[in-house]
C-alpha positions as YAML, in Angstrom:
chain: A
units: angstrom
residues:
- id: 1
  name: UNK
  ca: [136.74, 54.88, 43.81]
- id: 2
  name: UNK
  ca: [136.98, 51.09, 42.25]
- id: 3
  name: UNK
  ca: [133.36, 51.15, 42.18]
- id: 4
  name: UNK
  ca: [132.95, 54.10, 40.04]
- id: 5
  name: UNK
  ca: [135.47, 52.55, 37.65]
- id: 6
  name: UNK
  ca: [133.39, 49.37, 37.18]
- id: 7
  name: UNK
  ca: [130.16, 51.35, 36.86]
- id: 8
  name: UNK
  ca: [131.87, 53.53, 34.06]
- id: 9
  name: UNK
  ca: [133.23, 50.42, 32.54]
- id: 10
  name: UNK
  ca: [129.71, 48.70, 32.25]
- id: 11
  name: UNK
  ca: [128.41, 51.85, 30.76]
- id: 12
  name: UNK
  ca: [131.18, 51.76, 28.35]
- id: 13
  name: UNK
  ca: [130.59, 48.21, 27.33]
- id: 14
  name: UNK
  ca: [126.86, 48.85, 27.26]
- id: 15
  name: UNK
  ca: [127.13, 51.74, 24.99]
- id: 16
  name: UNK
  ca: [129.64, 50.37, 22.78]
- id: 17
  name: UNK
  ca: [127.55, 47.18, 22.35]
- id: 18
  name: UNK
  ca: [124.19, 49.31, 21.72]
- id: 19
  name: UNK
  ca: [126.13, 51.24, 19.35]
- id: 20
  name: UNK
  ca: [127.13, 47.90, 17.53]
- id: 21
  name: UNK
  ca: [123.18, 46.64, 17.48]
- id: 22
  name: UNK
  ca: [122.12, 49.53, 15.89]
- id: 23
  name: UNK
  ca: [124.86, 49.27, 13.34]
- id: 24
  name: UNK
  ca: [123.82, 46.09, 12.49]
- id: 25
  name: UNK
  ca: [120.31, 46.53, 12.40]
- id: 26
  name: UNK
  ca: [120.90, 49.61, 10.26]
- id: 27
  name: UNK
  ca: [122.77, 47.28, 7.81]
- id: 28
  name: UNK
  ca: [120.10, 44.60, 7.65]
- id: 29
  name: UNK
  ca: [117.58, 47.67, 6.80]
- id: 30
  name: UNK
  ca: [119.74, 48.91, 4.08]
- id: 31
  name: UNK
  ca: [120.21, 45.62, 2.75]
- id: 32
  name: UNK
  ca: [116.46, 44.78, 2.41]
- id: 33
  name: UNK
  ca: [115.67, 47.76, 0.86]
- id: 34
  name: UNK
  ca: [118.46, 47.05, -1.28]
- id: 35
  name: UNK
  ca: [116.74, 43.75, -2.02]
- id: 36
  name: UNK
  ca: [113.48, 45.10, -2.92]
- id: 37
  name: UNK
  ca: [115.27, 47.55, -5.46]
- id: 38
  name: UNK
  ca: [116.71, 44.57, -6.99]
- id: 39
  name: UNK
  ca: [113.27, 42.43, -6.90]
- id: 40
  name: UNK
  ca: [111.92, 45.69, -8.51]
- id: 41
  name: UNK
  ca: [114.48, 46.27, -11.31]
- id: 42
  name: UNK
  ca: [113.67, 42.34, -12.08]
- id: 43
  name: UNK
  ca: [109.76, 43.02, -12.42]
- id: 44
  name: UNK
  ca: [110.30, 45.73, -14.19]
- id: 45
  name: UNK
  ca: [112.56, 43.71, -16.85]
- id: 46
  name: UNK
  ca: [109.78, 41.28, -17.03]
- id: 47
  name: UNK
  ca: [107.08, 44.14, -17.60]
- id: 48
  name: UNK
  ca: [109.46, 45.70, -20.33]
- id: 49
  name: UNK
  ca: [109.19, 42.07, -21.91]
- id: 50
  name: UNK
  ca: [105.50, 42.24, -22.03]
- id: 51
  name: UNK
  ca: [105.49, 45.91, -23.22]
- id: 52
  name: UNK
  ca: [107.62, 44.16, -26.15]
- id: 53
  name: UNK
  ca: [105.03, 41.57, -26.73]
- id: 54
  name: UNK
  ca: [102.21, 44.26, -26.82]
- id: 55
  name: UNK
  ca: [104.00, 46.59, -29.19]
- id: 56
  name: UNK
  ca: [103.70, 44.13, -31.69]
- id: 57
  name: UNK
  ca: [100.14, 43.49, -31.66]
- id: 58
  name: UNK
  ca: [98.87, 47.11, -30.69]
- id: 59
  name: UNK
  ca: [100.93, 49.56, -32.61]
- id: 60
  name: UNK
  ca: [98.42, 52.47, -32.60]
- id: 61
  name: UNK
  ca: [98.90, 51.86, -28.24]
- id: 62
  name: UNK
  ca: [102.64, 53.02, -28.84]
- id: 63
  name: UNK
  ca: [102.00, 56.28, -26.97]
- id: 64
  name: UNK
  ca: [100.90, 54.32, -23.68]
- id: 65
  name: UNK
  ca: [103.90, 51.84, -24.28]
- id: 66
  name: UNK
  ca: [106.34, 54.54, -24.76]
- id: 67
  name: UNK
  ca: [105.36, 56.35, -21.58]
- id: 68
  name: UNK
  ca: [105.78, 53.32, -19.73]
- id: 69
  name: UNK
  ca: [109.29, 52.38, -21.05]
- id: 70
  name: UNK
  ca: [110.14, 56.41, -20.32]
- id: 71
  name: UNK
  ca: [109.56, 55.38, -16.74]
- id: 72
  name: UNK
  ca: [111.88, 52.51, -16.35]
- id: 73
  name: UNK
  ca: [115.01, 54.88, -15.91]
- id: 74
  name: UNK
  ca: [113.44, 56.05, -12.50]
- id: 75
  name: UNK
  ca: [113.41, 52.40, -10.94]
- id: 76
  name: UNK
  ca: [115.81, 50.75, -8.92]
- id: 77
  name: UNK
  ca: [117.69, 53.25, -6.62]
- id: 78
  name: UNK
  ca: [115.58, 53.07, -3.29]
- id: 79
  name: UNK
  ca: [116.98, 54.74, -0.33]
- id: 80
  name: UNK
  ca: [113.85, 55.24, 1.91]
- id: 81
  name: UNK
  ca: [110.67, 53.53, 2.46]
- id: 82
  name: UNK
  ca: [109.03, 56.27, 0.81]
- id: 83
  name: UNK
  ca: [111.16, 56.17, -2.34]
- id: 84
  name: UNK
  ca: [110.19, 52.14, -2.52]
- id: 85
  name: UNK
  ca: [106.52, 53.19, -1.95]
- id: 86
  name: UNK
  ca: [106.77, 55.68, -5.25]
- id: 87
  name: UNK
  ca: [108.10, 53.29, -7.40]
- id: 88
  name: UNK
  ca: [105.97, 50.51, -6.33]
- id: 89
  name: UNK
  ca: [103.19, 52.89, -7.40]
- id: 90
  name: UNK
  ca: [104.81, 53.41, -10.80]
- id: 91
  name: UNK
  ca: [105.13, 49.86, -11.42]
- id: 92
  name: UNK
  ca: [101.83, 48.75, -10.49]
- id: 93
  name: UNK
  ca: [100.74, 51.90, -12.76]
- id: 94
  name: UNK
  ca: [102.57, 50.16, -15.65]
- id: 95
  name: UNK
  ca: [101.04, 46.77, -14.92]
- id: 96
  name: UNK
  ca: [97.48, 48.20, -15.21]
- id: 97
  name: UNK
  ca: [97.95, 49.94, -18.30]
- id: 98
  name: UNK
  ca: [99.56, 47.08, -19.71]
- id: 99
  name: UNK
  ca: [96.72, 44.68, -18.60]
- id: 100
  name: UNK
  ca: [94.04, 47.54, -20.16]
- id: 101
  name: UNK
  ca: [95.98, 46.85, -23.31]
- id: 102
  name: UNK
  ca: [96.15, 43.26, -23.19]
- id: 103
  name: UNK
  ca: [92.43, 43.26, -22.70]
- id: 104
  name: UNK
  ca: [91.68, 44.90, -25.82]
- id: 105
  name: UNK
  ca: [93.93, 41.94, -27.64]
- id: 106
  name: UNK
  ca: [92.93, 38.45, -26.70]
- id: 107
  name: UNK
  ca: [95.37, 37.20, -29.22]
- id: 108
  name: UNK
  ca: [98.00, 38.95, -27.12]
- id: 109
  name: UNK
  ca: [96.68, 37.54, -23.83]
- id: 110
  name: UNK
  ca: [96.60, 34.12, -25.61]
- id: 111
  name: UNK
  ca: [100.44, 34.29, -26.77]
- id: 112
  name: UNK
  ca: [102.88, 32.38, -24.80]
- id: 113
  name: UNK
  ca: [105.37, 35.50, -24.42]
- id: 114
  name: UNK
  ca: [102.58, 37.16, -22.79]
- id: 115
  name: UNK
  ca: [102.09, 34.23, -20.55]
- id: 116
  name: UNK
  ca: [105.79, 34.02, -19.76]
- id: 117
  name: UNK
  ca: [105.88, 37.69, -18.60]
- id: 118
  name: UNK
  ca: [103.05, 37.59, -16.63]
- id: 119
  name: UNK
  ca: [104.24, 34.67, -14.78]
- id: 120
  name: UNK
  ca: [107.55, 36.36, -14.56]
- id: 121
  name: UNK
  ca: [105.88, 39.55, -12.87]
- id: 122
  name: UNK
  ca: [103.75, 37.21, -10.34]
- id: 123
  name: UNK
  ca: [106.88, 35.53, -9.39]
- id: 124
  name: UNK
  ca: [108.54, 39.19, -8.69]
- id: 125
  name: UNK
  ca: [105.67, 40.36, -7.04]
- id: 126
  name: UNK
  ca: [105.83, 37.67, -4.22]
- id: 127
  name: UNK
  ca: [109.44, 38.38, -3.82]
- id: 128
  name: UNK
  ca: [109.11, 41.81, -3.49]
- id: 129
  name: UNK
  ca: [106.05, 41.38, -0.90]
- id: 130
  name: UNK
  ca: [108.53, 39.00, 1.36]
- id: 131
  name: UNK
  ca: [111.25, 41.41, 0.82]
- id: 132
  name: UNK
  ca: [108.73, 44.30, 2.46]
- id: 133
  name: UNK
  ca: [107.88, 41.83, 5.20]
- id: 134
  name: UNK
  ca: [111.77, 41.41, 6.07]
- id: 135
  name: UNK
  ca: [112.35, 44.92, 5.85]
- id: 136
  name: UNK
  ca: [109.23, 45.77, 7.81]
- id: 137
  name: UNK
  ca: [110.48, 43.19, 10.42]
- id: 138
  name: UNK
  ca: [114.03, 44.86, 10.83]
- id: 139
  name: UNK
  ca: [112.11, 48.19, 11.41]
- id: 140
  name: UNK
  ca: [110.29, 46.89, 14.00]
- id: 141
  name: UNK
  ca: [113.71, 45.64, 15.52]
- id: 142
  name: UNK
  ca: [115.50, 49.19, 14.88]
- id: 143
  name: UNK
  ca: [112.10, 51.06, 16.22]
- id: 144
  name: UNK
  ca: [111.79, 49.08, 19.21]
- id: 145
  name: UNK
  ca: [115.66, 49.76, 20.03]
- id: 146
  name: UNK
  ca: [115.26, 53.18, 19.56]
- id: 147
  name: UNK
  ca: [112.35, 53.84, 21.89]
- id: 148
  name: UNK
  ca: [113.38, 51.10, 24.83]
- id: 149
  name: UNK
  ca: [115.18, 52.36, 27.91]
- id: 150
  name: UNK
  ca: [118.05, 52.17, 28.21]
- id: 151
  name: UNK
  ca: [118.86, 52.00, 24.49]
- id: 152
  name: UNK
  ca: [116.92, 54.91, 23.72]
- id: 153
  name: UNK
  ca: [119.67, 56.98, 25.58]
- id: 154
  name: UNK
  ca: [122.22, 55.65, 23.53]
- id: 155
  name: UNK
  ca: [120.05, 56.30, 19.84]
- id: 156
  name: UNK
  ca: [119.58, 59.86, 20.85]
- id: 157
  name: UNK
  ca: [123.15, 60.41, 22.01]
- id: 158
  name: UNK
  ca: [123.92, 59.10, 18.32]
- id: 159
  name: UNK
  ca: [121.08, 60.59, 16.61]
- id: 160
  name: UNK
  ca: [119.57, 57.38, 15.62]
- id: 161
  name: UNK
  ca: [115.61, 57.91, 14.74]
- id: 162
  name: UNK
  ca: [113.02, 55.45, 14.14]
- id: 163
  name: UNK
  ca: [112.63, 54.65, 10.34]
- id: 164
  name: UNK
  ca: [109.39, 54.44, 8.45]
- id: 165
  name: UNK
  ca: [107.43, 51.03, 7.49]
- id: 166
  name: UNK
  ca: [106.87, 50.09, 4.25]
- id: 167
  name: UNK
  ca: [102.66, 50.40, 3.32]
- id: 168
  name: UNK
  ca: [100.72, 48.89, 0.87]
- id: 169
  name: UNK
  ca: [98.84, 51.17, -1.13]
- id: 170
  name: UNK
  ca: [95.16, 51.06, -1.00]
- id: 171
  name: UNK
  ca: [94.82, 50.28, -4.66]
- id: 172
  name: UNK
  ca: [97.18, 47.60, -4.24]
- id: 173
  name: UNK
  ca: [95.14, 45.87, -1.91]
- id: 174
  name: UNK
  ca: [92.72, 45.46, -4.12]
- id: 175
  name: UNK
  ca: [94.71, 44.93, -7.17]
- id: 176
  name: UNK
  ca: [93.43, 41.91, -9.23]
- id: 177
  name: UNK
  ca: [95.75, 38.84, -9.32]
- id: 178
  name: UNK
  ca: [97.61, 38.63, -12.81]
- id: 179
  name: UNK
  ca: [96.59, 35.17, -13.33]
- id: 180
  name: UNK
  ca: [95.53, 34.57, -17.00]
...
């Protein structure tokens, strides 16, 4: 009888320990997604500064720039890897459009405001890349824990499932550096 009690106690302690590890990793995952959202928002703000600079040089491009501004309201509330990827694609599209406008106006490209905004965007781009790496590292740990025995038993009992990784879109892999 004592042996049964000891085995049950060990199983309970393991179950509690595994549950706490899952919760800890889940919070790290949520934090990493949140950090990406904060950095996307900051990058979007830098992009808006670029739009303001471009507007003064390209009044007839107002429709393109207005469309970029209208997408601003949808950025910053990530809840999943798919949502982060969708929003990254929106930012990439917006940056591409602004760069295309700037290509038509060499005086815009040479302005200090444009250069500072592009520097900010590049900095935030690097920050987002680093945060994505942190997120994907924590997802690797999470997925390993949910799939390996015996923690996989705890995961299935508690309903924990594997998480998706953040991907880099094909066009982003070939996206030109925004250096000026």
